[in-house]
Tab-separated table of C-alpha atoms and ligand atoms in Angstrom:
chain	number	residue	atom	x	y	z
A	1026	MET	CA	-45.266	-21.276	13.587
A	1027	PRO	CA	-42.510	-20.572	11.055
A	1028	HIS	CA	-42.713	-17.066	9.681
A	1029	ILE	CA	-42.476	-16.022	6.035
A	1030	ASP	CA	-41.130	-12.560	5.261
A	1031	ASN	CA	-43.076	-11.595	2.148
A	1032	ASP	CA	-40.977	-8.540	1.251
A	1033	VAL	CA	-39.143	-9.182	-1.990
A	1034	LYS	CA	-35.360	-9.344	-1.523
A	1035	LEU	CA	-33.192	-8.829	-4.575
A	1036	ASP	CA	-29.839	-9.833	-6.022
A	1037	PHE	CA	-27.579	-7.876	-8.383
A	1038	LYS	CA	-29.077	-9.732	-11.332
A	1039	ASP	CA	-32.598	-8.523	-10.487
A	1040	VAL	CA	-31.919	-4.817	-11.049
A	1041	LEU	CA	-30.310	-2.265	-13.337
A	1042	LEU	CA	-29.281	1.304	-12.579
A	1043	ARG	CA	-31.485	3.965	-14.098
A	1044	PRO	CA	-29.503	6.574	-16.096
A	1045	LYS	CA	-29.922	10.200	-15.053
A	1046	ARG	CA	-29.315	13.564	-16.668
A	1047	SER	CA	-25.758	14.615	-16.021
A	1048	THR	CA	-23.330	17.450	-16.588
A	1049	LEU	CA	-20.277	15.170	-16.701
A	1050	LYS	CA	-18.477	15.249	-20.025
A	1051	SER	CA	-16.224	12.254	-19.741
A	1052	ARG	CA	-15.635	9.272	-17.511
A	1053	SER	CA	-12.085	10.520	-16.997
A	1054	GLU	CA	-13.603	13.251	-14.785
A	1055	VAL	CA	-14.890	10.651	-12.312
A	1056	ASP	CA	-13.034	10.270	-9.031
A	1057	LEU	CA	-13.176	6.741	-7.578
A	1058	THR	CA	-11.168	7.573	-4.481
A	1059	ARG	CA	-12.976	7.649	-1.164
A	1060	SER	CA	-11.924	8.838	2.269
A	1061	PHE	CA	-13.389	7.363	5.420
A	1062	SER	CA	-12.956	8.035	9.084
A	1063	PHE	CA	-13.636	4.908	11.117
A	1064	ARG	CA	-16.032	5.003	14.036
A	1065	ASN	CA	-14.156	3.017	16.661
A	1066	SER	CA	-10.492	3.052	15.652
A	1067	LYS	CA	-10.635	6.768	14.709
A	1068	GLN	CA	-8.254	5.934	11.854
A	1069	THR	CA	-8.703	7.330	8.370
A	1070	TYR	CA	-8.563	5.648	4.969
A	1071	THR	CA	-8.144	7.029	1.463
A	1072	GLY	CA	-8.190	4.788	-1.610
A	1073	VAL	CA	-10.329	3.067	-4.214
A	1074	PRO	CA	-12.496	0.900	-1.935
A	1075	ILE	CA	-12.237	-2.442	-3.683
A	1076	ILE	CA	-10.674	-5.334	-1.756
A	1077	ALA	CA	-9.197	-8.625	-2.968
A	1078	ALA	CA	-10.726	-11.395	-0.820
A	1079	ASN	CA	-8.711	-13.062	1.928
A	1080	MET	CA	-8.703	-16.384	0.059
A	1081	ASP	CA	-5.387	-18.126	-0.616
A	1082	THR	CA	-6.131	-18.076	-4.344
A	1083	VAL	CA	-6.854	-14.322	-4.413
A	1084	GLY	CA	-5.345	-12.496	-1.419
A	1085	THR	CA	-1.736	-13.193	-2.454
A	1086	PHE	CA	1.348	-11.005	-2.115
A	1087	GLU	CA	1.597	-10.899	-5.930
A	1088	MET	CA	-1.981	-9.550	-6.069
A	1089	ALA	CA	-1.240	-6.984	-3.342
A	1090	ARG	CA	1.762	-5.677	-5.283
A	1091	VAL	CA	-0.373	-4.907	-8.366
A	1092	LEU	CA	-3.515	-3.747	-6.559
A	1093	CYS	CA	-1.660	-1.235	-4.422
A	1094	LYS	CA	-0.489	0.534	-7.609
A	1095	PHE	CA	-4.191	1.274	-8.248
A	1096	SER	CA	-4.858	2.228	-4.588
A	1097	LEU	CA	-6.886	-0.970	-4.099
A	1098	PHE	CA	-6.720	-3.063	-0.959
A	1099	THR	CA	-5.747	-6.730	-0.595
A	1100	ALA	CA	-6.872	-8.747	2.408
A	1101	VAL	CA	-3.842	-11.045	2.449
A	1102	HIS	CA	-4.764	-14.638	3.318
A	1103	LYS	CA	-3.695	-16.088	6.653
A	1104	HIS	CA	-1.511	-18.923	5.434
A	1105	TYR	CA	1.773	-17.103	4.786
A	1106	SER	CA	4.624	-17.783	7.193
A	1107	LEU	CA	6.373	-15.086	9.212
A	1108	ASP	CA	9.425	-15.418	6.954
A	1109	GLN	CA	7.328	-14.846	3.852
A	1110	TRP	CA	5.775	-11.767	5.515
A	1111	GLN	CA	9.177	-10.381	6.433
A	1112	GLU	CA	10.422	-10.812	2.886
A	1113	PHE	CA	7.326	-9.132	1.417
A	1114	ALA	CA	7.471	-6.274	3.913
A	1115	SER	CA	11.131	-5.564	3.230
A	1116	GLN	CA	10.591	-5.538	-0.548
A	1117	ASN	CA	7.264	-3.654	-0.610
A	1118	PRO	CA	7.124	-1.221	2.301
A	1119	ASP	CA	4.678	1.047	0.410
A	1120	CYS	CA	2.085	-1.721	0.024
A	1121	LEU	CA	1.691	-2.410	3.713
A	1122	GLU	CA	-1.332	-1.472	5.835
A	1123	VAL	CA	-0.806	-3.177	9.143
A	1124	ASN	CA	-3.323	-1.388	11.312
A	1125	TYR	CA	-6.281	-3.440	10.049
A	1126	ILE	CA	-7.604	-6.640	11.638
A	1127	CYS	CA	-10.012	-8.818	9.676
A	1128	LEU	CA	-12.151	-11.114	11.831
A	1129	ASP	CA	-13.735	-13.427	9.348
A	1130	VAL	CA	-16.090	-16.251	10.234
A	1131	ALA	CA	-18.661	-17.971	8.056
A	1132	ASN	CA	-21.390	-17.196	10.586
A	1133	GLY	CA	-21.073	-13.845	12.334
A	1134	TYR	CA	-24.233	-14.434	14.377
A	1135	SER	CA	-22.759	-16.330	17.293
A	1136	GLU	CA	-22.567	-14.831	20.767
A	1137	HIS	CA	-19.045	-16.176	20.986
A	1138	PHE	CA	-18.027	-14.111	17.932
A	1139	VAL	CA	-19.472	-10.925	19.440
A	1140	GLU	CA	-17.452	-11.542	22.619
A	1141	PHE	CA	-14.378	-12.154	20.484
A	1142	VAL	CA	-14.831	-8.827	18.665
A	1143	LYS	CA	-15.139	-7.039	22.045
A	1144	ASP	CA	-11.988	-8.713	23.257
A	1145	VAL	CA	-9.981	-7.790	20.152
A	1146	ARG	CA	-11.200	-4.197	20.401
A	1147	LYS	CA	-9.968	-4.049	23.995
A	1148	ARG	CA	-6.564	-5.399	23.061
A	1149	PHE	CA	-6.159	-3.299	19.888
A	1150	PRO	CA	-7.878	0.025	20.590
A	1151	GLN	CA	-6.415	1.786	17.562
A	1152	HIS	CA	-6.676	-0.904	14.913
A	1153	THR	CA	-9.453	-0.764	12.351
A	1154	ILE	CA	-11.467	-3.955	12.809
A	1155	MET	CA	-13.387	-5.599	9.973
A	1156	ALA	CA	-15.823	-8.255	11.168
A	1157	GLY	CA	-18.369	-10.560	9.587
A	1158	ASN	CA	-20.084	-12.124	7.855
A	1159	VAL	CA	-23.666	-11.077	8.507
A	1160	VAL	CA	-26.628	-10.006	6.367
A	1161	THR	CA	-29.076	-8.189	8.612
A	1162	GLY	CA	-29.167	-4.736	10.165
A	1163	GLU	CA	-29.534	-5.764	13.802
A	1164	MET	CA	-26.362	-7.847	13.690
A	1165	VAL	CA	-24.457	-5.073	11.887
A	1166	GLU	CA	-25.404	-2.769	14.770
A	1167	GLU	CA	-24.388	-5.285	17.407
A	1168	LEU	CA	-20.945	-5.832	15.869
A	1169	ILE	CA	-20.317	-2.096	15.472
A	1170	LEU	CA	-21.389	-1.444	19.067
A	1171	SER	CA	-19.031	-4.260	20.105
A	1172	GLY	CA	-16.084	-2.438	18.577
A	1173	ALA	CA	-15.954	-3.339	14.871
A	1174	ASP	CA	-15.497	-0.523	12.349
A	1175	ILE	CA	-16.332	-2.237	9.067
A	1176	ILE	CA	-18.850	-5.060	8.770
A	1177	LYS	CA	-18.537	-7.720	6.084
A	1178	VAL	CA	-21.901	-8.418	4.525
A	1179	GLY	CA	-22.715	-11.586	2.608
A	1180	ILE	CA	-23.858	-15.096	3.461
A	1181	GLY	CA	-23.967	-17.446	0.537
A	1182	PRO	CA	-23.494	-15.219	-2.539
A	1183	GLY	CA	-19.874	-16.235	-3.267
A	1184	SER	CA	-18.891	-17.800	-6.585
A	1185	VAL	CA	-17.368	-20.869	-4.908
A	1186	CYS	CA	-19.670	-20.911	-1.901
A	1187	THR	CA	-22.086	-23.766	-1.334
A	1188	THR	CA	-23.612	-22.515	1.927
A	1189	ARG	CA	-27.075	-21.975	0.429
A	1190	LYS	CA	-27.062	-25.466	-1.020
A	1191	LYS	CA	-25.686	-27.139	2.093
A	1192	THR	CA	-27.673	-25.233	4.694
A	1193	GLY	CA	-30.522	-23.415	2.975
A	1194	VAL	CA	-29.359	-20.212	4.699
A	1195	GLY	CA	-28.652	-16.913	2.933
A	1196	TYR	CA	-29.915	-13.500	1.868
A	1197	PRO	CA	-29.998	-11.938	-1.613
A	1198	GLN	CA	-26.915	-9.743	-1.732
A	1199	LEU	CA	-28.305	-6.455	-3.101
A	1200	SER	CA	-30.994	-6.276	-0.401
A	1201	ALA	CA	-28.518	-7.373	2.275
A	1202	VAL	CA	-26.183	-4.535	1.270
A	1203	MET	CA	-28.961	-1.917	1.206
A	1204	GLU	CA	-30.294	-2.906	4.623
A	1205	CYS	CA	-26.891	-3.373	6.277
A	1206	ALA	CA	-25.468	-0.119	4.847
A	1207	ASP	CA	-28.436	1.742	6.274
A	1208	ALA	CA	-27.915	0.195	9.721
A	1209	ALA	CA	-24.141	0.796	9.677
A	1210	HIS	CA	-24.306	4.368	8.426
A	1211	GLY	CA	-26.829	5.232	11.140
A	1212	LEU	CA	-24.059	4.455	13.644
A	1213	LYS	CA	-21.266	5.995	11.534
A	1214	GLY	CA	-19.953	2.518	10.749
A	1215	HIS	CA	-19.054	1.087	7.352
A	1216	ILE	CA	-19.732	-2.077	5.374
A	1217	ILE	CA	-18.062	-4.308	2.818
A	1218	SER	CA	-20.249	-6.035	0.248
A	1219	ASP	CA	-18.545	-9.442	0.247
A	1220	GLY	CA	-19.230	-11.908	-2.558
A	1221	GLY	CA	-21.560	-12.276	-5.497
A	1222	CYS	CA	-20.028	-9.798	-7.950
A	1223	SER	CA	-19.623	-11.470	-11.326
A	1224	CYS	CA	-18.919	-8.424	-13.538
A	1225	PRO	CA	-18.003	-4.718	-13.198
A	1226	GLY	CA	-21.721	-3.809	-13.346
A	1227	ASP	CA	-22.319	-5.827	-10.153
A	1228	VAL	CA	-19.544	-3.911	-8.384
A	1229	ALA	CA	-21.206	-0.648	-9.437
A	1230	LYS	CA	-24.576	-1.931	-8.175
A	1231	ALA	CA	-23.009	-2.844	-4.804
A	1232	PHE	CA	-21.649	0.705	-4.442
A	1233	GLY	CA	-24.988	2.079	-5.643
A	1234	ALA	CA	-26.739	0.038	-2.938
A	1235	GLY	CA	-24.609	1.757	-0.292
A	1236	ALA	CA	-21.546	-0.459	0.129
A	1237	ASP	CA	-18.497	1.487	1.314
A	1238	PHE	CA	-16.147	-1.277	0.132
A	1239	VAL	CA	-16.639	-4.183	-2.271
A	1240	MET	CA	-14.727	-7.444	-1.809
A	1241	LEU	CA	-13.951	-9.624	-4.823
A	1242	GLY	CA	-12.953	-13.269	-5.061
A	1243	GLY	CA	-13.930	-14.914	-8.347
A	1244	MET	CA	-13.463	-11.788	-10.469
A	1245	LEU	CA	-9.801	-11.683	-9.409
A	1246	ALA	CA	-9.237	-15.451	-9.642
A	1247	GLY	CA	-7.534	-17.100	-12.619
A	1248	HIS	CA	-4.834	-14.441	-13.148
A	1249	SER	CA	-1.038	-14.642	-13.156
A	1250	GLU	CA	-1.055	-13.087	-9.668
A	1251	SER	CA	-3.714	-15.460	-8.275
A	1252	GLY	CA	-2.824	-18.565	-6.293
A	1253	GLY	CA	-4.017	-22.008	-7.352
A	1254	GLU	CA	-2.512	-24.568	-9.655
A	1255	LEU	CA	-2.190	-23.762	-13.381
A	1256	ILE	CA	-3.633	-26.542	-15.534
A	1257	GLU	CA	-3.204	-27.039	-19.288
A	1258	ARG	CA	-5.693	-29.143	-21.209
A	1259	ASP	CA	-6.257	-29.323	-24.981
A	1260	GLY	CA	-4.099	-26.247	-25.479
A	1261	LYS	CA	-6.151	-24.192	-23.020
A	1262	LYS	CA	-5.003	-22.883	-19.648
A	1263	TYR	CA	-7.017	-22.865	-16.425
A	1264	LYS	CA	-6.336	-22.017	-12.813
A	1265	LEU	CA	-7.822	-23.834	-9.866
A	1266	PHE	CA	-10.007	-21.670	-7.638
A	1267	TYR	CA	-11.647	-22.954	-4.469
A	1268	GLY	CA	-13.639	-21.764	-1.466
A	1269	MET	CA	-11.801	-21.382	1.817
A	1270	SER	CA	-14.082	-23.940	3.433
A	1271	SER	CA	-14.014	-26.319	0.480
A	1272	GLU	CA	-12.665	-29.814	0.885
A	1273	MET	CA	-9.606	-28.720	-1.127
A	1274	ALA	CA	-8.722	-25.875	1.278
A	1275	MET	CA	-9.477	-27.910	4.388
A	1276	LYS	CA	-7.276	-30.766	3.182
A	1277	LYS	CA	-4.483	-28.323	2.412
A	1278	TYR	CA	-4.533	-26.508	5.733
A	1279	SER	CA	-6.285	-28.603	8.381
A	1280	GLY	CA	-5.733	-32.146	7.239
A	1281	GLY	CA	-9.269	-32.675	5.928
A	1282	VAL	CA	-12.912	-31.911	6.658
A	1283	ALA	CA	-13.727	-32.459	10.330
A	1284	GLU	CA	-16.292	-35.179	10.894
A	1285	TYR	CA	-18.972	-32.921	12.375
A	1286	ARG	CA	-19.007	-30.424	9.515
A	1287	ALA	CA	-19.695	-30.347	5.807
A	1288	SER	CA	-17.566	-28.411	3.371
A	1289	GLU	CA	-19.302	-25.200	2.325
A	1290	GLY	CA	-17.190	-24.373	-0.689
A	1291	LYS	CA	-16.396	-25.839	-4.066
A	1292	THR	CA	-13.432	-26.117	-6.434
A	1293	VAL	CA	-13.637	-24.815	-9.981
A	1294	GLU	CA	-11.336	-24.331	-12.971
A	1295	VAL	CA	-11.216	-20.704	-14.108
A	1296	PRO	CA	-10.001	-20.028	-17.667
A	1297	PHE	CA	-6.614	-18.324	-17.354
A	1298	LYS	CA	-7.055	-14.555	-17.740
A	1299	GLY	CA	-3.447	-13.257	-17.853
A	1300	ASP	CA	-2.305	-10.282	-15.821
A	1301	VAL	CA	-4.773	-8.878	-13.287
A	1302	GLU	CA	-3.887	-5.319	-14.281
A	1303	HIS	CA	-6.107	-5.656	-17.370
A	1304	THR	CA	-9.072	-6.837	-15.264
A	1305	ILE	CA	-8.582	-4.016	-12.744
A	1306	ARG	CA	-8.644	-1.413	-15.523
A	1307	ASP	CA	-11.802	-3.034	-16.866
A	1308	ILE	CA	-13.532	-2.901	-13.461
A	1309	LEU	CA	-12.475	0.690	-12.714
A	1310	GLY	CA	-13.423	1.797	-16.246
A	1311	GLY	CA	-16.851	0.184	-15.826
A	1312	ILE	CA	-17.545	1.947	-12.527
A	1313	ARG	CA	-16.377	5.292	-13.918
A	1314	SER	CA	-18.804	4.803	-16.773
A	1315	THR	CA	-21.637	3.941	-14.338
A	1316	CYS	CA	-20.931	7.201	-12.548
A	1317	THR	CA	-21.193	9.193	-15.783
A	1318	TYR	CA	-24.519	7.494	-16.663
A	1319	VAL	CA	-26.064	8.549	-13.341
A	1320	GLY	CA	-24.280	11.901	-13.061
A	1321	ALA	CA	-21.990	11.117	-10.117
A	1322	ALA	CA	-18.706	13.057	-10.322
A	1323	LYS	CA	-17.356	11.029	-7.413
A	1324	LEU	CA	-17.883	7.442	-6.263
A	1325	LYS	CA	-19.178	8.969	-3.025
A	1326	GLU	CA	-22.177	10.384	-4.910
A	1327	LEU	CA	-23.091	7.117	-6.642
A	1328	SER	CA	-25.461	5.767	-3.995
A	1329	ARG	CA	-27.233	9.129	-3.679
A	1330	ARG	CA	-27.828	9.127	-7.421
A	1331	THR	CA	-28.921	5.489	-7.568
A	1332	THR	CA	-32.388	4.382	-8.544
A	1333	PHE	CA	-32.619	0.664	-9.184
A	1334	ILE	CA	-35.191	-0.665	-11.574
A	1335	ARG	CA	-36.346	-4.237	-11.244
A	1336	VAL	CA	-35.814	-6.259	-14.368
A	1337	THR	CA	-36.588	-9.731	-15.612
A	1338	GLN	CA	-33.563	-9.843	-17.912
A	1339	GLN	CA	-30.404	-7.763	-17.683
A	1340	VAL	CA	-28.374	-8.792	-20.707
A	1341	ASN	CA	-29.122	-10.054	-24.191
A	1342	PRO	CA	-27.891	-13.681	-24.156
A	1343	ILE	CA	-27.996	-14.378	-27.893
A	1344	PHE	CA	-24.242	-14.280	-28.650
A	1345	SER	CA	-21.321	-15.370	-26.504
A	1346	ASP	CA	-18.167	-13.244	-26.303
A	1347	VAL	CA	-15.084	-14.666	-28.025
A	1348	SER	CA	-12.709	-11.794	-27.236
B	2601	LIG	P1	-16.938	-14.034	-4.934
B	2601	LIG	O1	-16.375	-12.669	-5.180
B	2601	LIG	O2	-16.045	-15.119	-5.446
B	2601	LIG	O3	-18.347	-14.173	-5.411
B	2601	LIG	O4	-17.028	-14.190	-3.340
B	2601	LIG	C1	-15.888	-14.108	-2.520
B	2601	LIG	C2	-16.298	-14.369	-1.081
B	2601	LIG	O5	-16.838	-15.690	-0.932
B	2601	LIG	C3	-15.169	-14.338	-0.063
B	2601	LIG	O6	-14.744	-13.053	0.259
B	2601	LIG	C4	-15.796	-15.080	1.107
B	2601	LIG	O7	-16.611	-14.249	1.906
B	2601	LIG	C5	-16.690	-16.100	0.432
B	2601	LIG	N1	-16.095	-17.441	0.458
B	2601	LIG	C6	-14.840	-17.799	0.122
B	2601	LIG	N2	-14.658	-19.135	0.275
B	2601	LIG	C7	-15.829	-19.625	0.723
B	2601	LIG	C8	-16.283	-20.941	1.080
B	2601	LIG	O8	-15.574	-21.944	0.984
B	2601	LIG	N3	-17.563	-21.024	1.529
B	2601	LIG	C9	-18.373	-19.934	1.639
B	2601	LIG	N4	-19.598	-20.107	2.128
B	2601	LIG	N5	-17.997	-18.689	1.287
B	2601	LIG	C10	-16.739	-18.540	0.832
């Protein structure tokens, strides 16, 4: 008989962080840099652990150039040519991190994928391997024990993802992150909360829930540095943003949607937001402020100082922002 798990699973929108007494005087005292030592590659990392998603509209070279100034990471999308890579590398040697491999599939649960991770680990013993996506602890453990260092967590929360609609499969992101972080940390592995952040507060909640890294797509879309066509209509500017398994992306890169599969992503128009630098400052400022509210002097302390409270409404919807 089908089984129903009656435990309540929550999303970012279902909780708020409870403020705590703190000795911090100003948000400028907060350190957002983290250092990690990876379980299998034995490599180390130091930076602000926010990653631009490996989507062709977000993980661009232009994005990488700006994000690296803030010590953020960009998972560059896979559709650049070797020539384009060579040009970027020669012009931006300081932005390059080439000892990371990102193994990204929509469904990280297949046996075949686990074998693939093992094989890549064998061939690249010293590279840091990111693998996903999954949403449950047992699969996080299996991928780490198969050689992955950082597990991407998230099935269905993405802003241009239609997986939940098309397949009915998914897991509320906040609970997925809490459960997967616990499983990964038990083995000295790490996780990325991938998808579902719609504002700086969500990024703070993901870190509070135990994410080591947070990956962003939609929040970084629509900027000068983002890919996607710029559209002007009635004096307003928009940029096209689409899922990597949307019909738009599949037409662009694989000649269309294969007959046996459905697209699991959509295409949207994002109001043009100007330079991404402004958005990055906004996100980092928000997280620094979160840390001061809960008394965390470092991002590392945020999850230890996190108590989530369940809410039925998180913001007052009466006015819309015109700024
Ligand atoms: P966002 O930050 O926009 O909410 O989520 C970004 C994440 O959505 C990406 O990192 C990736 O994991 C996921 N994603 C990107 N394109 C697609 C797609 O076409 N379908 C699905 N199911 N997920 C996608």
